[in-house]
Amino acid sequence: MKFLRPLFASLFVVITGCTPYKPIGQSEAGGHSMQRLAIDVFKVNFDANGFTSPKRASDLAMLRAAEVCMEHGFSMFTILGQEDRATSETIHTGGTAYSTGYLSSYGTYSGTTSYTSNSFEAYKPGLGLTIKCYTKSPGPHAGKVYLASQVAGQLRAQYKIKPQPSAF
């Protein structure tokens, strides 16, 4: 039965397509995670499956950054750094055998069999964002400042994602 789990997970991904917007561990297909580095600094990750575009993965990392900002009582954030978390994996889907030959009237066989392995490379986009959060405008020295509610509203609408209940 253990060997069926990866098969069902793969089937789920094919049927549902893109990585769901859920915490890592709630889906076989990837998701988001967060780590608090300081009172106002967080590391937000979004790891996708091979059916998710890099643009969607990047947008969902930004959505999670905005949500983390608001969940912790902040209204704005800047991006301090980005980490490319993309991976690639070779997926083996079995093989094919092709035989040709001659069967004599005495029951002997003479021929060849060739085997072809079927596999493909799956690119899985992922992005890590280190963000610094603010309750009021940090000024021009901070770089580009994002309004968390605006980012979250726009990306939720674009991807038709309902707000998640806060874990805090």
PDB file of N, CA and C in Angstrom, residues 18-78:
ATOM      1  N   CYS A  18      -2.071  23.339 -10.322  1.00  0.00           N
ATOM      2  CA  CYS A  18      -1.140  24.188  -9.589  1.00  0.00           C
ATOM      3  C   CYS A  18      -1.066  23.845  -8.109  1.00  0.00           C
ATOM      4  N   THR A  19       0.011  24.325  -7.504  1.00  0.00           N
ATOM      5  CA  THR A  19       0.213  24.158  -6.071  1.00  0.00           C
ATOM      6  C   THR A  19      -0.878  24.894  -5.309  1.00  0.00           C
ATOM      7  N   PRO A  20      -1.513  24.235  -4.354  1.00  0.00           N
ATOM      8  CA  PRO A  20      -2.541  24.925  -3.572  1.00  0.00           C
ATOM      9  C   PRO A  20      -1.903  25.954  -2.637  1.00  0.00           C
ATOM     10  N   TYR A  21      -2.666  26.968  -2.296  1.00  0.00           N
ATOM     11  CA  TYR A  21      -2.182  27.989  -1.373  1.00  0.00           C
ATOM     12  C   TYR A  21      -2.512  27.537   0.047  1.00  0.00           C
ATOM     13  N   LYS A  22      -1.647  26.689   0.576  1.00  0.00           N
ATOM     14  CA  LYS A  22      -1.804  26.118   1.909  1.00  0.00           C
ATOM     15  C   LYS A  22      -0.431  26.022   2.554  1.00  0.00           C
ATOM     16  N   PRO A  23      -0.401  25.875   3.885  1.00  0.00           N
ATOM     17  CA  PRO A  23       0.896  25.665   4.539  1.00  0.00           C
ATOM     18  C   PRO A  23       1.546  24.366   4.074  1.00  0.00           C
ATOM     19  N   ILE A  24       2.871  24.355   4.046  1.00  0.00           N
ATOM     20  CA  ILE A  24       3.623  23.139   3.725  1.00  0.00           C
ATOM     21  C   ILE A  24       3.158  22.040   4.685  1.00  0.00           C
ATOM     22  N   GLY A  25       2.974  20.848   4.175  1.00  0.00           N
ATOM     23  CA  GLY A  25       2.550  19.726   5.001  1.00  0.00           C
ATOM     24  C   GLY A  25       1.063  19.435   4.893  1.00  0.00           C
ATOM     25  N   GLN A  26       0.279  20.406   4.444  1.00  0.00           N
ATOM     26  CA  GLN A  26      -1.155  20.160   4.262  1.00  0.00           C
ATOM     27  C   GLN A  26      -1.462  19.651   2.860  1.00  0.00           C
ATOM     28  N   SER A  27      -0.450  19.597   2.024  1.00  0.00           N
ATOM     29  CA  SER A  27      -0.640  19.136   0.654  1.00  0.00           C
ATOM     30  C   SER A  27       0.649  18.473   0.186  1.00  0.00           C
ATOM     31  N   GLU A  28       0.517  17.446  -0.641  1.00  0.00           N
ATOM     32  CA  GLU A  28       1.679  16.786  -1.240  1.00  0.00           C
ATOM     33  C   GLU A  28       2.304  17.659  -2.322  1.00  0.00           C
ATOM     34  N   ALA A  29       1.614  18.734  -2.708  1.00  0.00           N
ATOM     35  CA  ALA A  29       2.014  19.521  -3.867  1.00  0.00           C
ATOM     36  C   ALA A  29       2.750  20.812  -3.514  1.00  0.00           C
ATOM     37  N   GLY A  30       3.236  20.968  -2.296  1.00  0.00           N
ATOM     38  CA  GLY A  30       3.966  22.174  -1.924  1.00  0.00           C
ATOM     39  C   GLY A  30       3.127  23.098  -1.062  1.00  0.00           C
ATOM     40  N   GLY A  31       3.541  24.357  -0.970  1.00  0.00           N
ATOM     41  CA  GLY A  31       2.812  25.331  -0.180  1.00  0.00           C
ATOM     42  C   GLY A  31       3.743  26.364   0.426  1.00  0.00           C
ATOM     43  N   HIS A  32       3.253  27.055   1.468  1.00  0.00           N
ATOM     44  CA  HIS A  32       4.040  28.135   2.065  1.00  0.00           C
ATOM     45  C   HIS A  32       4.464  27.809   3.493  1.00  0.00           C
ATOM     46  N   SER A  33       5.526  28.511   3.928  1.00  0.00           N
ATOM     47  CA  SER A  33       6.005  28.399   5.297  1.00  0.00           C
ATOM     48  C   SER A  33       6.554  29.760   5.717  1.00  0.00           C
ATOM     49  N   MET A  34       6.746  29.928   7.032  1.00  0.00           N
ATOM     50  CA  MET A  34       7.206  31.205   7.555  1.00  0.00           C
ATOM     51  C   MET A  34       8.069  30.967   8.778  1.00  0.00           C
ATOM     52  N   GLN A  35       9.065  31.832   8.949  1.00  0.00           N
ATOM     53  CA  GLN A  35       9.926  31.793  10.125  1.00  0.00           C
ATOM     54  C   GLN A  35      10.142  33.226  10.601  1.00  0.00           C
ATOM     55  N   ARG A  36       9.961  33.460  11.885  1.00  0.00           N
ATOM     56  CA  ARG A  36      10.180  34.795  12.445  1.00  0.00           C
ATOM     57  C   ARG A  36      11.658  34.914  12.790  1.00  0.00           C
ATOM     58  N   LEU A  37      12.323  35.952  12.263  1.00  0.00           N
ATOM     59  CA  LEU A  37      13.747  36.164  12.504  1.00  0.00           C
ATOM     60  C   LEU A  37      13.993  37.242  13.561  1.00  0.00           C
ATOM     61  N   ALA A  38      13.064  38.178  13.682  1.00  0.00           N
ATOM     62  CA  ALA A  38      13.122  39.252  14.678  1.00  0.00           C
ATOM     63  C   ALA A  38      11.690  39.720  14.898  1.00  0.00           C
ATOM     64  N   ILE A  39      11.500  40.686  15.779  1.00  0.00           N
ATOM     65  CA  ILE A  39      10.150  41.201  16.071  1.00  0.00           C
ATOM     66  C   ILE A  39       9.445  41.617  14.781  1.00  0.00           C
ATOM     67  N   ASP A  40      10.178  42.241  13.871  1.00  0.00           N
ATOM     68  CA  ASP A  40       9.579  42.786  12.658  1.00  0.00           C
ATOM     69  C   ASP A  40      10.188  42.231  11.367  1.00  0.00           C
ATOM     70  N   VAL A  41      10.910  41.122  11.456  1.00  0.00           N
ATOM     71  CA  VAL A  41      11.556  40.522  10.277  1.00  0.00           C
ATOM     72  C   VAL A  41      11.136  39.058  10.180  1.00  0.00           C
ATOM     73  N   PHE A  42      10.720  38.659   8.975  1.00  0.00           N
ATOM     74  CA  PHE A  42      10.209  37.307   8.742  1.00  0.00           C
ATOM     75  C   PHE A  42      10.819  36.745   7.461  1.00  0.00           C
ATOM     76  N   LYS A  43      10.962  35.423   7.429  1.00  0.00           N
ATOM     77  CA  LYS A  43      11.356  34.707   6.218  1.00  0.00           C
ATOM     78  C   LYS A  43      10.122  33.948   5.756  1.00  0.00           C
ATOM     79  N   VAL A  44       9.659  34.246   4.548  1.00  0.00           N
ATOM     80  CA  VAL A  44       8.460  33.626   3.975  1.00  0.00           C
ATOM     81  C   VAL A  44       8.892  32.813   2.755  1.00  0.00           C
ATOM     82  N   ASN A  45       8.476  31.552   2.696  1.00  0.00           N
ATOM     83  CA  ASN A  45       8.816  30.682   1.573  1.00  0.00           C
ATOM     84  C   ASN A  45       7.555  30.192   0.877  1.00  0.00           C
ATOM     85  N   PHE A  46       7.656  30.052  -0.433  1.00  0.00           N
ATOM     86  CA  PHE A  46       6.604  29.368  -1.181  1.00  0.00           C
ATOM     87  C   PHE A  46       7.287  28.390  -2.119  1.00  0.00           C
ATOM     88  N   ASP A  47       6.979  27.109  -1.956  1.00  0.00           N
ATOM     89  CA  ASP A  47       7.552  26.047  -2.786  1.00  0.00           C
ATOM     90  C   ASP A  47       6.433  25.407  -3.585  1.00  0.00           C
ATOM     91  N   ALA A  48       6.599  25.365  -4.904  1.00  0.00           N
ATOM     92  CA  ALA A  48       5.546  24.901  -5.804  1.00  0.00           C
ATOM     93  C   ALA A  48       5.883  23.542  -6.405  1.00  0.00           C
ATOM     94  N   ASN A  49       4.901  22.991  -7.108  1.00  0.00           N
ATOM     95  CA  ASN A  49       5.120  21.740  -7.826  1.00  0.00           C
ATOM     96  C   ASN A  49       5.453  22.044  -9.295  1.00  0.00           C
ATOM     97  N   GLY A  50       5.624  21.007 -10.070  1.00  0.00           N
ATOM     98  CA  GLY A  50       6.016  21.159 -11.468  1.00  0.00           C
ATOM     99  C   GLY A  50       4.923  21.666 -12.390  1.00  0.00           C
ATOM    100  N   PHE A  51       3.711  21.861 -11.886  1.00  0.00           N
ATOM    101  CA  PHE A  51       2.614  22.351 -12.707  1.00  0.00           C
ATOM    102  C   PHE A  51       2.305  23.822 -12.422  1.00  0.00           C
ATOM    103  N   THR A  52       3.136  24.466 -11.616  1.00  0.00           N
ATOM    104  CA  THR A  52       2.933  25.865 -11.230  1.00  0.00           C
ATOM    105  C   THR A  52       3.955  26.733 -11.949  1.00  0.00           C
ATOM    106  N   SER A  53       3.503  27.855 -12.496  1.00  0.00           N
ATOM    107  CA  SER A  53       4.419  28.755 -13.194  1.00  0.00           C
ATOM    108  C   SER A  53       5.278  29.519 -12.187  1.00  0.00           C
ATOM    109  N   PRO A  54       6.474  29.920 -12.589  1.00  0.00           N
ATOM    110  CA  PRO A  54       7.313  30.737 -11.706  1.00  0.00           C
ATOM    111  C   PRO A  54       6.621  32.044 -11.295  1.00  0.00           C
ATOM    112  N   LYS A  55       5.829  32.640 -12.179  1.00  0.00           N
ATOM    113  CA  LYS A  55       5.109  33.888 -11.861  1.00  0.00           C
ATOM    114  C   LYS A  55       4.105  33.643 -10.743  1.00  0.00           C
ATOM    115  N   ARG A  56       3.349  32.571 -10.838  1.00  0.00           N
ATOM    116  CA  ARG A  56       2.374  32.254  -9.789  1.00  0.00           C
ATOM    117  C   ARG A  56       3.086  31.994  -8.455  1.00  0.00           C
ATOM    118  N   ALA A  57       4.183  31.240  -8.480  1.00  0.00           N
ATOM    119  CA  ALA A  57       4.934  30.964  -7.253  1.00  0.00           C
ATOM    120  C   ALA A  57       5.435  32.266  -6.621  1.00  0.00           C
ATOM    121  N   SER A  58       5.931  33.169  -7.440  1.00  0.00           N
ATOM    122  CA  SER A  58       6.408  34.467  -6.951  1.00  0.00           C
ATOM    123  C   SER A  58       5.267  35.290  -6.366  1.00  0.00           C
ATOM    124  N   ASP A  59       4.147  35.315  -7.061  1.00  0.00           N
ATOM    125  CA  ASP A  59       2.975  36.058  -6.571  1.00  0.00           C
ATOM    126  C   ASP A  59       2.466  35.487  -5.249  1.00  0.00           C
ATOM    127  N   LEU A  60       2.453  34.165  -5.125  1.00  0.00           N
ATOM    128  CA  LEU A  60       1.948  33.559  -3.900  1.00  0.00           C
ATOM    129  C   LEU A  60       2.918  33.763  -2.732  1.00  0.00           C
ATOM    130  N   ALA A  61       4.210  33.874  -3.026  1.00  0.00           N
ATOM    131  CA  ALA A  61       5.174  34.240  -1.974  1.00  0.00           C
ATOM    132  C   ALA A  61       4.894  35.667  -1.499  1.00  0.00           C
ATOM    133  N   MET A  62       4.594  36.563  -2.430  1.00  0.00           N
ATOM    134  CA  MET A  62       4.249  37.949  -2.059  1.00  0.00           C
ATOM    135  C   MET A  62       2.945  37.996  -1.272  1.00  0.00           C
ATOM    136  N   LEU A  63       1.958  37.212  -1.674  1.00  0.00           N
ATOM    137  CA  LEU A  63       0.694  37.161  -0.936  1.00  0.00           C
ATOM    138  C   LEU A  63       0.949  36.703   0.498  1.00  0.00           C
ATOM    139  N   ARG A  64       1.745  35.658   0.652  1.00  0.00           N
ATOM    140  CA  ARG A  64       2.020  35.163   2.001  1.00  0.00           C
ATOM    141  C   ARG A  64       2.782  36.205   2.820  1.00  0.00           C
ATOM    142  N   ALA A  65       3.704  36.941   2.183  1.00  0.00           N
ATOM    143  CA  ALA A  65       4.437  38.002   2.882  1.00  0.00           C
ATOM    144  C   ALA A  65       3.464  39.064   3.399  1.00  0.00           C
ATOM    145  N   ALA A  66       2.510  39.455   2.571  1.00  0.00           N
ATOM    146  CA  ALA A  66       1.517  40.458   2.976  1.00  0.00           C
ATOM    147  C   ALA A  66       0.667  39.930   4.129  1.00  0.00           C
ATOM    148  N   GLU A  67       0.254  38.676   4.049  1.00  0.00           N
ATOM    149  CA  GLU A  67      -0.563  38.097   5.117  1.00  0.00           C
ATOM    150  C   GLU A  67       0.206  37.998   6.433  1.00  0.00           C
ATOM    151  N   VAL A  68       1.461  37.571   6.362  1.00  0.00           N
ATOM    152  CA  VAL A  68       2.284  37.477   7.571  1.00  0.00           C
ATOM    153  C   VAL A  68       2.429  38.847   8.208  1.00  0.00           C
ATOM    154  N   CYS A  69       2.649  39.856   7.387  1.00  0.00           N
ATOM    155  CA  CYS A  69       2.761  41.233   7.866  1.00  0.00           C
ATOM    156  C   CYS A  69       1.504  41.627   8.653  1.00  0.00           C
ATOM    157  N   MET A  70       0.345  41.410   8.069  1.00  0.00           N
ATOM    158  CA  MET A  70      -0.914  41.793   8.723  1.00  0.00           C
ATOM    159  C   MET A  70      -1.217  40.924   9.944  1.00  0.00           C
ATOM    160  N   GLU A  71      -0.923  39.626   9.870  1.00  0.00           N
ATOM    161  CA  GLU A  71      -1.179  38.717  10.991  1.00  0.00           C
ATOM    162  C   GLU A  71      -0.409  39.124  12.248  1.00  0.00           C
ATOM    163  N   HIS A  72       0.714  39.796  12.055  1.00  0.00           N
ATOM    164  CA  HIS A  72       1.549  40.190  13.192  1.00  0.00           C
ATOM    165  C   HIS A  72       1.379  41.666  13.561  1.00  0.00           C
ATOM    166  N   GLY A  73       0.305  42.293  13.066  1.00  0.00           N
ATOM    167  CA  GLY A  73      -0.031  43.651  13.483  1.00  0.00           C
ATOM    168  C   GLY A  73       0.661  44.763  12.722  1.00  0.00           C
ATOM    169  N   PHE A  74       1.264  44.453  11.582  1.00  0.00           N
ATOM    170  CA  PHE A  74       1.936  45.467  10.771  1.00  0.00           C
ATOM    171  C   PHE A  74       1.076  45.791   9.551  1.00  0.00           C
ATOM    172  N   SER A  75       1.359  46.922   8.922  1.00  0.00           N
ATOM    173  CA  SER A  75       0.569  47.317   7.755  1.00  0.00           C
ATOM    174  C   SER A  75       1.398  47.447   6.477  1.00  0.00           C
ATOM    175  N   MET A  76       2.714  47.507   6.596  1.00  0.00           N
ATOM    176  CA  MET A  76       3.592  47.683   5.429  1.00  0.00           C
ATOM    177  C   MET A  76       4.808  46.771   5.559  1.00  0.00           C
ATOM    178  N   PHE A  77       5.423  46.492   4.411  1.00  0.00           N
ATOM    179  CA  PHE A  77       6.656  45.708   4.456  1.00  0.00           C
ATOM    180  C   PHE A  77       7.566  46.064   3.292  1.00  0.00           C
ATOM    181  N   THR A  78       8.846  45.784   3.484  1.00  0.00           N
ATOM    182  CA  THR A  78       9.840  45.895   2.419  1.00  0.00           C
ATOM    183  C   THR A  78      10.500  44.528   2.279  1.00  0.00           C
TER     184      THR A  78
END
